[in-house]
Structures are given as structure tokens and as C-alpha cells.
Amino acid sequence: MSGSGTTAGDDPLQTAVWRLRSRACWTDAASLLERLAATDARAALQRAALLGERCLYTEQGWAAAEDALRAAEALAHNDGERGAAACERGQLAYSATLLGVRDRADEARSALGRAAALLPPGAPGRALLDFRRGLMAENLSDSPQAARAAYRRAHAGATAHPDPLLLSFTWRHLAGLALRDGELAEARHGFAESLRIREELGYLVGTAPALASLAEAEPDQEAAARLRAEASRLFRLLGGVPTWLAEHLPTAA
């Protein structure tokens, strides 16, 4: 569901969900899908994904996300739906582990592995799965080479089956690995591309992290300070979301 609501062909419901999601109103976005999600597997999965994203950005709402995910899993009746549900299960477990809520790394690996068995290369949702496997490799396994390979597969998939929002994430994380390796020009380019896409999409909740990341690769200290100041402004505007950005923006606290 990474790019839902971001193209001209999307229906009014998806557009409304996207606008709420992009402004950090995940609960409101999920409520628009609640009735449809009671019987429709795709809507149930999208609702679970929204509430799972809320957990990652706010560190709250874990029980609601779990309930929505179990409902989506119960409605999944084919390999594509089961694979997508397993991908969301892996992401939720990854988020809980990353944020120190509870160590669910084994559950995350198992779920993402199950998703990989159900979603062949080129299938809808495979690019998102590859990206999430990259997150696992980078942040839980400390394996930057495996992460880079997964991000590149995700990047290629998001390019082949246009998903601009996912592209903004793959650009950002590939740039982060480049920065880690001291490749400043490559990092700056990737972070700038990520920011450009998010601004074009109106993905407000993801714009502050993109600005802060670009500041890390900016050699001009005055320019970096301006980027961080704008990130801080957006961070405050959204009520301190994403929570994990606060440590990178001390003036926003």
C-alpha cells in the first residue's frame, strides 16, 4: 500500500486515506477503511499497514495494530494476500524490536521469509518486501552489504512498477549506506532525490526526516543548519512525529 492515493487514477477513498496518512493521522485514515475492511482482504491489509506505520512513527498503538493485522490475516485467501499479510507481520515485529518495545527479531525474520516464499520476484508487493528485508539486514543484523543488495532490488522494483513513495525510501536508505561509507556526493544525491519525491507527493510526515538526512550530507554548515531548522519546524507542526527524529533535532525538543 506504499503508494496508495498518490496518483491521479486513485479513487476518492484512497485519496482521502493518503491525505490523512501523509499528515500523520493514521487512526483517522484507518477509520475510513473500517467498514470495508470487515469483509475485504485488501482493505483489511491496508488498514493494518496504516496502524503498523503509526506504531513505527509514534511508538504507540501496538494493540490496535496487532488486532488489525490478525483480522487481515484471517481474510487472506490466496498467496498474494497471505504474502502481503506476512510482510506486514514482519514489519510490525521489526518495528517493535527496533524501538525496544520487545525483541521480536526472530518473528520478523520468519514472517518476511514466509512472505518471500509467497511473493515471487516481480509480484505486487515484492519491492516493498525487499525494502523491509533491507531494513532488517541494516538495523538488526548489521549487514550493510546485504541491506544494499535488498535496497537495490526494491529500488528496481519500485521503478519498474512505479511506486514513488517507496522510491523515496530506497533513495534515502541507499544514501544512508553511502554516507556510512564516506561517499558524500552519492549520499547527498540520494537524500536530495528522496526529499524531492516526498515534497512532490505531499508526504508531510516523511519530509522532516528527509530534510534531517540531507543535512547530514551537506558540507556547508549554514545550509545544513537551515535544513535542520526546517525539519524542526515540521517536526513541531506534526506534534513531535516521528518520535525517533527528536534525537537528531535537539532544537525541536
CSV table of C-alpha atoms in Angstrom, one decimal:
chain,number,residue,atom,x,y,z
A,1,MET,CA,0.0,0.0,0.0
A,2,SER,CA,3.1,2.2,0.0
A,3,GLY,CA,1.9,4.5,-2.8
A,4,SER,CA,-1.9,4.3,-2.4
A,5,GLY,CA,-3.6,7.6,-3.1
A,6,THR,CA,-0.6,9.2,-4.7
A,7,THR,CA,-1.6,9.0,-8.4
A,8,ALA,CA,-4.3,10.8,-10.5
A,9,GLY,CA,-6.1,7.5,-11.1
A,10,ASP,CA,-6.8,6.7,-7.4
A,11,ASP,CA,-10.4,6.7,-6.2
A,12,PRO,CA,-11.7,9.3,-3.7
A,13,LEU,CA,-11.4,6.9,-0.8
A,14,GLN,CA,-7.7,6.2,-1.4
A,15,THR,CA,-7.0,9.9,-1.9
A,16,ALA,CA,-8.7,10.7,1.4
A,17,VAL,CA,-6.7,8.0,3.2
A,18,TRP,CA,-3.5,9.2,1.6
A,19,ARG,CA,-4.1,12.8,2.7
A,20,LEU,CA,-4.7,11.7,6.3
A,21,ARG,CA,-1.8,9.3,6.3
A,22,SER,CA,0.6,11.9,4.9
A,23,ARG,CA,-0.3,14.2,7.8
A,24,ALA,CA,0.3,11.7,10.5
A,25,CYS,CA,-3.4,11.0,11.0
A,26,TRP,CA,-3.1,7.2,10.8
A,27,THR,CA,-6.0,6.4,13.1
A,28,ASP,CA,-8.4,8.7,11.1
A,29,ALA,CA,-7.2,7.1,7.8
A,30,ALA,CA,-7.7,3.6,9.2
A,31,SER,CA,-11.2,4.5,10.3
A,32,LEU,CA,-12.2,5.4,6.7
A,33,LEU,CA,-11.4,1.8,5.8
A,34,GLU,CA,-13.0,0.1,8.8
A,35,ARG,CA,-16.3,-0.9,7.3
A,36,LEU,CA,-14.8,-2.2,4.0
A,37,ALA,CA,-12.0,-4.0,6.0
A,38,ALA,CA,-14.6,-6.2,7.7
A,39,THR,CA,-15.0,-8.2,4.5
A,40,ASP,CA,-12.4,-7.1,2.0
A,41,ALA,CA,-8.9,-8.6,2.4
A,42,ARG,CA,-7.2,-5.7,0.6
A,43,ALA,CA,-8.8,-3.1,2.7
A,44,ALA,CA,-8.1,-5.1,5.9
A,45,LEU,CA,-4.4,-5.3,4.9
A,46,GLN,CA,-4.2,-1.6,4.1
A,47,ARG,CA,-5.8,-0.8,7.5
A,48,ALA,CA,-3.3,-3.0,9.3
A,49,ALA,CA,-0.5,-1.4,7.4
A,50,LEU,CA,-1.6,2.1,8.4
A,51,LEU,CA,-1.9,1.2,12.1
A,52,GLY,CA,1.5,-0.5,11.9
A,53,GLU,CA,3.1,2.6,10.4
A,54,ARG,CA,1.6,4.6,13.3
A,55,CYS,CA,3.5,2.4,15.7
A,56,LEU,CA,6.8,3.0,13.9
A,57,TYR,CA,6.3,6.7,13.8
A,58,THR,CA,4.7,7.3,17.2
A,59,GLU,CA,5.8,4.2,19.3
A,60,GLN,CA,2.1,3.9,20.3
A,61,GLY,CA,-0.9,1.8,19.2
A,62,TRP,CA,0.6,-1.6,19.2
A,63,ALA,CA,-2.5,-3.5,20.4
A,64,ALA,CA,-4.7,-1.9,17.7
A,65,ALA,CA,-2.1,-2.7,15.1
A,66,GLU,CA,-2.0,-6.4,16.2
A,67,ASP,CA,-5.8,-6.7,16.2
A,68,ALA,CA,-6.0,-5.2,12.7
A,69,LEU,CA,-3.2,-7.5,11.4
A,70,ARG,CA,-4.9,-10.6,12.8
A,71,ALA,CA,-8.1,-9.6,11.1
A,72,ALA,CA,-6.2,-9.1,7.8
A,73,GLU,CA,-4.5,-12.5,8.2
A,74,ALA,CA,-7.9,-14.1,8.7
A,75,LEU,CA,-9.3,-12.6,5.5
A,76,ALA,CA,-6.2,-13.6,3.3
A,77,HIS,CA,-7.2,-16.4,0.9
A,78,ASN,CA,-4.5,-16.5,-1.8
A,79,ASP,CA,-0.7,-16.4,-1.9
A,80,GLY,CA,-0.6,-12.7,-2.8
A,81,GLU,CA,-2.8,-11.8,0.2
A,82,ARG,CA,-1.0,-14.2,2.5
A,83,GLY,CA,2.3,-12.9,1.4
A,84,ALA,CA,1.3,-9.3,1.9
A,85,ALA,CA,0.0,-10.1,5.4
A,86,ALA,CA,3.2,-11.9,6.3
A,87,CYS,CA,5.1,-8.8,5.1
A,88,GLU,CA,3.1,-6.6,7.4
A,89,ARG,CA,3.6,-9.1,10.3
A,90,GLY,CA,7.3,-8.9,9.7
A,91,GLN,CA,7.3,-5.1,9.6
A,92,LEU,CA,5.4,-4.8,12.8
A,93,ALA,CA,7.7,-7.2,14.6
A,94,TYR,CA,10.7,-5.4,13.2
A,95,SER,CA,9.3,-2.0,14.4
A,96,ALA,CA,8.8,-3.4,18.0
A,97,THR,CA,12.3,-4.7,18.0
A,98,LEU,CA,13.9,-1.6,16.6
A,99,LEU,CA,12.1,0.7,19.0
A,100,GLY,CA,12.9,-1.5,22.0
A,101,VAL,CA,9.3,-2.4,22.8
A,102,ARG,CA,10.0,-6.2,22.7
A,103,ASP,CA,12.6,-8.3,20.9
A,104,ARG,CA,10.7,-9.9,18.1
A,105,ALA,CA,13.6,-10.2,15.6
A,106,ASP,CA,13.0,-13.9,15.1
A,107,GLU,CA,9.4,-13.4,14.4
A,108,ALA,CA,10.2,-10.6,11.9
A,109,ARG,CA,12.7,-12.8,10.1
A,110,SER,CA,10.3,-15.7,10.0
A,111,ALA,CA,7.4,-13.6,8.7
A,112,LEU,CA,9.5,-11.9,6.0
A,113,GLY,CA,10.9,-15.3,4.9
A,114,ARG,CA,7.3,-16.6,4.6
A,115,ALA,CA,6.4,-13.6,2.6
A,116,ALA,CA,9.3,-14.2,0.2
A,117,ALA,CA,8.2,-17.7,-0.4
A,118,LEU,CA,4.7,-16.5,-1.3
A,119,LEU,CA,5.6,-13.4,-3.3
A,120,PRO,CA,7.9,-14.3,-6.3
A,121,PRO,CA,10.1,-11.6,-7.9
A,122,GLY,CA,8.0,-9.2,-9.9
A,123,ALA,CA,4.9,-9.9,-7.9
A,124,PRO,CA,2.9,-6.9,-6.4
A,125,GLY,CA,4.4,-6.2,-3.0
A,126,ARG,CA,7.8,-7.8,-3.7
A,127,ALA,CA,9.6,-4.5,-3.9
A,128,LEU,CA,8.2,-3.5,-0.5
A,129,LEU,CA,9.2,-6.8,0.9
A,130,ASP,CA,12.8,-6.4,-0.5
A,131,PHE,CA,13.0,-3.0,1.1
A,132,ARG,CA,11.9,-4.3,4.5
A,133,ARG,CA,14.4,-7.2,4.3
A,134,GLY,CA,17.0,-4.5,3.7
A,135,LEU,CA,15.9,-2.7,6.9
A,136,MET,CA,16.3,-6.0,8.8
A,137,ALA,CA,19.8,-6.5,7.4
A,138,GLU,CA,20.9,-3.0,8.1
A,139,ASN,CA,19.4,-2.3,11.5
A,140,LEU,CA,19.0,-5.7,13.2
A,141,SER,CA,21.7,-7.8,11.6
A,142,ASP,CA,24.3,-5.1,11.0
A,143,SER,CA,24.9,-6.4,7.5
A,144,PRO,CA,25.2,-3.3,5.2
A,145,GLN,CA,26.2,-5.3,2.1
A,146,ALA,CA,23.0,-7.5,2.3
A,147,ALA,CA,21.0,-4.3,3.1
A,148,ARG,CA,22.4,-2.6,0.0
A,149,ALA,CA,21.5,-5.5,-2.2
A,150,ALA,CA,18.0,-5.7,-0.9
A,151,TYR,CA,17.5,-1.9,-1.2
A,152,ARG,CA,18.7,-2.0,-4.8
A,153,ARG,CA,16.2,-4.8,-5.6
A,154,ALA,CA,13.5,-2.7,-4.0
A,155,HIS,CA,14.6,0.3,-5.9
A,156,ALA,CA,14.5,-1.5,-9.2
A,157,GLY,CA,11.1,-2.9,-8.4
A,158,ALA,CA,9.7,0.4,-7.4
A,159,THR,CA,11.0,1.9,-10.6
A,160,ALA,CA,9.6,-0.9,-12.9
A,161,HIS,CA,6.2,-0.8,-11.2
A,162,PRO,CA,6.1,2.9,-10.4
A,163,ASP,CA,5.8,3.4,-6.6
A,164,PRO,CA,7.2,6.9,-6.0
A,165,LEU,CA,6.8,6.8,-2.2
A,166,LEU,CA,8.8,3.5,-2.0
A,167,LEU,CA,11.4,5.1,-4.2
A,168,SER,CA,11.8,7.9,-1.7
A,169,PHE,CA,12.6,5.3,0.9
A,170,THR,CA,15.0,3.3,-1.2
A,171,TRP,CA,16.8,6.5,-2.2
A,172,ARG,CA,17.1,7.6,1.4
A,173,HIS,CA,18.4,4.3,2.7
A,174,LEU,CA,20.8,3.7,-0.1
A,175,ALA,CA,22.1,7.3,0.6
A,176,GLY,CA,22.4,6.4,4.3
A,177,LEU,CA,24.7,3.5,3.4
A,178,ALA,CA,26.7,5.7,1.0
A,179,LEU,CA,27.2,8.2,3.8
A,180,ARG,CA,28.3,5.5,6.2
A,181,ASP,CA,31.0,4.6,3.6
A,182,GLY,CA,32.1,8.2,3.2
A,183,GLU,CA,30.6,8.6,-0.3
A,184,LEU,CA,29.4,12.2,0.4
A,185,ALA,CA,28.3,13.1,-3.1
A,186,GLU,CA,26.4,9.9,-3.6
A,187,ALA,CA,24.7,10.3,-0.3
A,188,ARG,CA,23.8,13.9,-0.9
A,189,HIS,CA,22.2,13.0,-4.3
A,190,GLY,CA,20.2,10.2,-2.8
A,191,PHE,CA,18.9,12.2,0.1
A,192,ALA,CA,18.0,15.1,-2.3
A,193,GLU,CA,16.0,12.7,-4.5
A,194,SER,CA,14.2,11.3,-1.5
A,195,LEU,CA,13.3,14.8,-0.3
A,196,ARG,CA,12.2,15.9,-3.8
A,197,ILE,CA,9.8,12.9,-4.2
A,198,ARG,CA,8.3,13.4,-0.7
A,199,GLU,CA,7.7,17.1,-1.4
A,200,GLU,CA,6.1,16.4,-4.8
A,201,LEU,CA,3.8,13.7,-3.2
A,202,GLY,CA,2.9,15.9,-0.2
A,203,TYR,CA,4.2,13.3,2.2
A,204,LEU,CA,4.5,15.7,5.1
A,205,VAL,CA,5.2,13.2,7.8
A,206,GLY,CA,8.2,12.0,5.9
A,207,THR,CA,9.6,15.4,4.9
A,208,ALA,CA,11.3,16.2,8.2
A,209,PRO,CA,13.3,13.0,8.3
A,210,ALA,CA,14.3,13.6,4.7
A,211,LEU,CA,15.5,17.2,5.5
A,212,ALA,CA,17.4,16.0,8.5
A,213,SER,CA,19.1,13.3,6.4
A,214,LEU,CA,20.1,15.7,3.7
A,215,ALA,CA,21.6,18.0,6.4
A,216,GLU,CA,23.9,15.1,7.5
A,217,ALA,CA,25.4,15.0,4.0
A,218,GLU,CA,25.6,18.8,3.5
A,219,PRO,CA,29.2,20.1,3.8
A,220,ASP,CA,28.1,23.8,4.1
A,221,GLN,CA,27.3,24.2,7.7
A,222,GLU,CA,24.9,27.2,7.2
A,223,ALA,CA,23.0,25.2,4.6
A,224,ALA,CA,22.9,22.2,7.0
A,225,ALA,CA,21.6,24.4,9.8
A,226,ARG,CA,18.8,25.7,7.5
A,227,LEU,CA,17.7,22.2,6.6
A,228,ARG,CA,17.7,21.2,10.3
A,229,ALA,CA,15.7,24.3,11.2
A,230,GLU,CA,13.0,23.4,8.6
A,231,ALA,CA,13.0,19.8,9.8
A,232,SER,CA,12.4,21.1,13.3
A,233,ARG,CA,9.6,23.3,12.2
A,234,LEU,CA,7.8,20.4,10.5
A,235,PHE,CA,8.5,18.1,13.4
A,236,ARG,CA,6.8,20.5,15.8
A,237,LEU,CA,3.9,21.1,13.4
A,238,LEU,CA,3.1,17.4,13.4
A,239,GLY,CA,3.3,17.2,17.2
A,240,GLY,CA,6.7,15.5,17.5
A,241,VAL,CA,6.3,12.8,14.9
A,242,PRO,CA,8.2,10.7,14.1
A,243,THR,CA,9.3,10.4,17.7
A,244,TRP,CA,12.7,8.9,16.8
A,245,LEU,CA,13.7,12.1,15.0
A,246,ALA,CA,13.9,14.1,18.2
A,247,GLU,CA,17.4,13.0,19.0
A,248,HIS,CA,18.6,14.2,15.6
A,249,LEU,CA,16.9,17.6,16.1
A,250,PRO,CA,17.9,18.8,19.6
A,251,THR,CA,16.3,22.3,19.0
A,252,ALA,CA,13.0,20.6,18.3
A,253,ALA,CA,12.7,19.1,21.7
